[in-house]
Amino acid sequence: MSADPETPRAEYASKKGEVVLRSHEYDGIQEYDQMLPNWWLFIFLGSLAFFVGYWVLYYNFGFFHDDQEVITRKIAQIEEVKAKELDEMLAKLTDDALINQWATDDTVVAAGKEIFLSNCIACHGQDLSAKIDIGNGQSVSLPGLPLTDGVWKYGSKPMDIFKLINEGTPANSTGHNGAKMEAWGQKMPPLQIAQLTAFLIRENPKDFAK
Ligand code: HEC
């Protein structure tokens, strides 16, 4: 192979429409001595320009947000809405209202029962005894506390019960046999917790004097 520079030859050849090869050769492979096609250069240079623009917008102007930021912001918004909902509910809930309005309303109590049956019976039992019958007159204790034994561990006022369901076992308590109750306020709106409370009041008429 002849040595570089071969530019004159390349120019000459390209004018004639011929293909020119670079002089070097490795393992029998040679390179064309040609300009890359315009469409290719356009994409290449375009992506470089895009990169610079994107970089500046992303890092200098904070124009785009990564998924983490978007999710964090959305969660904060949701938390805000939830806190507002809870405040609104707490503003109208009192021990008296729970006993004399909520728990006397059959629709409210029926809604509470439905929520109880689909969320709470695994630990508190369908009959609220925190036990499950396994036949032969034997029963097994479930993780939760019985809810019809007249004992209310964290306060026996309706609002105490609302608070316990909403916030779960208080942070300073070790729970019941080491088992704590989760904060259901994380999973259901305050309305449902009020309905659950009304249902529990209805199930324990002796505990909540009118
Ligand atoms: C995974 C098991 C579990 C589920 C499900 C569960 N609980 Fe509990 N619950 C417990 C445990 C354990 C305690 C005892 C907590 C403690 O002692 O701190 C408890 C305590 C309670 C208490 C206080 C009882 C008392 O005697 O003071 C109430 C009220 C209660 N749960 C209501 C509910 C409601 C309503 C639901 C459904 C939304 C529910 N629980 C679902 C495990 C559960």
XYZ file of C-alpha atoms and ligand atoms in Angstrom:
253
model
C 0.000 0.000 0.000
C 1.205 3.488 -0.780
C 1.790 5.836 2.144
C -0.350 8.785 3.253
C -0.992 11.590 2.469
C -3.278 10.521 -0.306
C -5.753 13.407 -0.151
C -5.049 14.564 -3.692
C -5.776 11.118 -4.975
C -8.957 10.962 -2.850
C -10.191 14.261 -4.194
C -9.426 13.262 -7.668
C -11.172 9.936 -7.283
C -14.276 11.358 -5.633
C -14.615 13.861 -8.461
C -14.681 10.931 -10.789
C -17.214 9.201 -8.542
C -14.840 6.482 -7.535
C -14.484 4.852 -4.159
C -11.203 5.585 -2.438
C -9.626 3.418 0.227
C -7.362 4.639 3.023
C -3.881 3.279 2.738
C -3.785 1.365 6.030
C -4.969 -2.185 6.317
C -5.441 -4.403 9.382
C -6.214 -8.071 9.107
C -7.268 -7.497 5.564
C -9.778 -4.815 6.499
C -9.603 -1.448 4.795
C -11.483 1.819 5.343
C -13.283 3.982 2.828
C -11.881 7.466 2.626
C -15.231 9.213 2.370
C -17.349 11.785 4.063
C -20.140 10.209 6.097
C -23.550 10.621 4.517
C -25.340 13.841 5.432
C -28.298 12.095 7.031
C -25.888 10.316 9.353
C -23.976 13.485 10.240
C -27.235 15.309 10.789
C -28.390 12.739 13.373
C -24.961 12.640 15.017
C -24.521 16.411 15.323
C -28.191 16.826 16.165
C -27.879 14.446 19.082
C -24.821 16.324 20.325
C -26.771 19.584 20.202
C -29.725 17.920 21.927
C -27.428 16.630 24.646
C -26.024 20.088 25.370
C -29.503 21.626 25.458
C -30.900 18.869 27.648
C -27.935 19.039 30.003
C -28.356 22.771 30.527
C -32.134 22.523 31.014
C -31.809 19.558 33.360
C -28.908 20.602 35.571
C -28.876 24.383 35.348
C -32.555 25.225 35.100
C -34.118 22.203 36.817
C -36.553 22.008 33.917
C -37.171 18.269 34.110
C -37.794 16.235 37.243
C -36.723 12.679 37.764
C -39.269 10.035 38.740
C -38.218 10.137 42.367
C -38.961 13.862 42.628
C -42.295 13.496 40.842
C -43.364 10.691 43.166
C -42.176 12.481 46.298
C -44.157 15.563 45.290
C -47.281 13.532 44.493
C -47.061 11.687 47.813
C -46.725 14.983 49.647
C -49.867 16.236 47.876
C -51.753 13.066 48.794
C -50.614 13.344 52.414
C -51.865 16.922 52.451
C -55.293 15.914 51.147
C -55.464 13.093 53.686
C -54.493 15.379 56.560
C -57.178 17.835 55.485
C -59.772 15.059 55.297
C -58.839 13.894 58.782
C -59.018 17.433 60.171
C -62.464 17.892 58.667
C -63.628 14.616 60.148
C -62.130 15.369 63.558
C -63.860 18.747 63.551
C -67.277 17.109 63.469
C -66.564 13.942 65.474
C -67.129 13.871 69.226
C -67.758 11.036 71.661
C -71.347 12.180 71.851
C -71.810 12.378 68.070
C -70.317 8.918 67.597
C -72.620 7.354 70.173
C -75.821 9.251 69.501
C -75.616 9.943 65.774
C -73.180 7.648 64.004
C -73.858 4.468 66.006
C -77.621 4.953 65.871
C -77.604 5.230 62.102
C -78.184 1.769 60.616
C -76.602 2.651 57.282
C -73.429 3.857 58.993
C -73.242 0.759 61.184
C -73.875 -1.552 58.221
C -71.078 0.156 56.296
C -68.801 -0.248 59.315
C -69.656 -3.916 59.569
C -68.841 -4.476 55.924
C -65.444 -2.814 56.297
C -64.826 -4.841 59.447
C -65.638 -8.122 57.706
C -63.258 -7.426 54.869
C -60.334 -6.015 56.872
C -60.384 -6.972 60.519
C -61.658 -10.504 61.095
C -58.322 -12.178 60.382
C -57.103 -10.916 63.750
C -60.265 -10.069 65.656
C -62.570 -12.866 64.494
C -65.897 -12.713 62.751
C -67.671 -12.603 66.140
C -65.119 -10.066 67.484
C -63.899 -12.576 70.091
C -60.367 -12.770 68.662
C -60.770 -16.537 68.638
C -61.480 -18.986 65.893
C -63.398 -22.194 66.344
C -61.464 -25.212 65.082
C -64.097 -27.835 65.892
C -64.382 -30.331 68.774
C -65.251 -27.392 70.993
C -61.719 -26.112 70.679
C -60.639 -22.664 69.601
C -57.433 -20.890 68.743
C -56.543 -17.324 69.703
C -56.087 -14.829 66.911
C -53.428 -12.104 67.081
C -55.842 -9.260 67.859
C -57.630 -8.344 71.078
C -61.256 -9.318 71.667
C -63.545 -6.407 70.872
C -66.562 -7.378 72.965
C -64.936 -8.096 76.340
C -65.647 -4.677 77.803
C -61.921 -3.930 78.045
C -60.542 -1.052 75.970
C -56.822 -1.032 76.407
C -56.104 2.433 75.023
C -59.129 4.272 76.335
C -62.809 3.491 76.323
C -64.166 6.704 74.843
C -65.357 6.460 71.238
C -62.742 8.982 70.167
C -60.027 6.850 71.801
C -61.175 3.930 69.670
C -61.295 6.072 66.538
C -57.757 7.244 67.291
C -56.485 3.725 67.929
C -57.889 2.383 64.664
C -56.610 5.430 62.789
C -53.113 5.494 64.257
C -52.603 1.886 65.332
C -50.796 0.765 68.456
C -49.132 3.806 70.059
C -45.387 4.012 69.481
C -44.598 3.579 73.179
C -46.564 0.337 73.514
C -45.222 -3.151 72.912
C -48.629 -4.291 71.665
C -50.455 -7.460 72.554
C -48.134 -10.470 72.902
C -45.715 -8.470 70.810
C -48.254 -7.908 68.029
C -49.112 -4.325 67.203
C -52.060 -3.042 65.299
C -51.257 -1.107 62.168
C -52.429 2.440 61.513
C -55.528 1.921 59.376
C -55.607 5.637 58.612
C -52.829 4.865 56.130
C -55.161 2.614 54.193
C -58.654 3.968 54.583
C -60.269 7.387 54.742
C -61.424 8.869 58.068
C -65.041 8.271 57.070
C -64.499 4.503 57.063
C -62.742 4.650 60.413
C -65.686 6.553 61.863
C -68.012 3.895 60.394
C -65.897 1.147 61.980
C -66.019 2.952 65.312
C -69.805 3.239 65.032
C -70.012 -0.490 64.331
C -67.909 -1.307 67.415
C -70.066 1.000 69.556
C -73.204 -0.779 68.313
C -71.626 -4.152 69.158
C -70.907 -3.011 72.728
C -74.070 -1.251 73.897
C -73.165 -1.618 77.589
C -69.816 0.114 77.193
C -71.158 3.265 75.625
C -73.942 4.838 77.626
C -76.173 7.154 75.680
C -52.975 -8.201 61.586
C -53.858 -8.304 62.724
C -54.905 -7.223 62.942
C -55.843 -6.757 62.056
C -56.046 -7.163 60.612
C -56.624 -5.798 62.789
N -56.178 -5.698 64.059
Fe -57.005 -4.558 65.536
N -55.609 -5.214 66.813
C -54.588 -6.103 66.519
C -53.723 -6.231 67.656
C -52.493 -7.099 67.728
C -54.269 -5.407 68.654
C -53.697 -5.171 70.032
C -52.768 -3.980 69.900
C -52.101 -3.565 71.171
O -52.317 -4.181 72.198
O -51.351 -2.587 71.082
C -55.447 -4.798 68.088
C -56.278 -3.933 68.793
C -57.412 -3.374 68.290
C -58.319 -2.543 69.038
C -58.195 -2.204 70.516
C -58.934 -3.282 71.292
C -58.946 -3.090 72.775
O -59.466 -3.990 73.444
O -58.460 -2.075 73.257
C -59.313 -2.159 68.205
C -60.487 -1.267 68.510
C -59.015 -2.749 66.912
N -57.855 -3.482 67.005
C -59.780 -2.577 65.805
C -59.455 -3.114 64.552
C -60.173 -2.809 63.345
C -61.378 -1.917 63.258
C -59.562 -3.510 62.355
C -59.901 -3.518 60.870
C -59.850 -2.255 60.191
C -58.468 -4.234 62.929
N -58.419 -3.956 64.265
C -57.637 -5.075 62.232
C -54.408 -6.769 65.343
C -55.126 -6.556 64.197
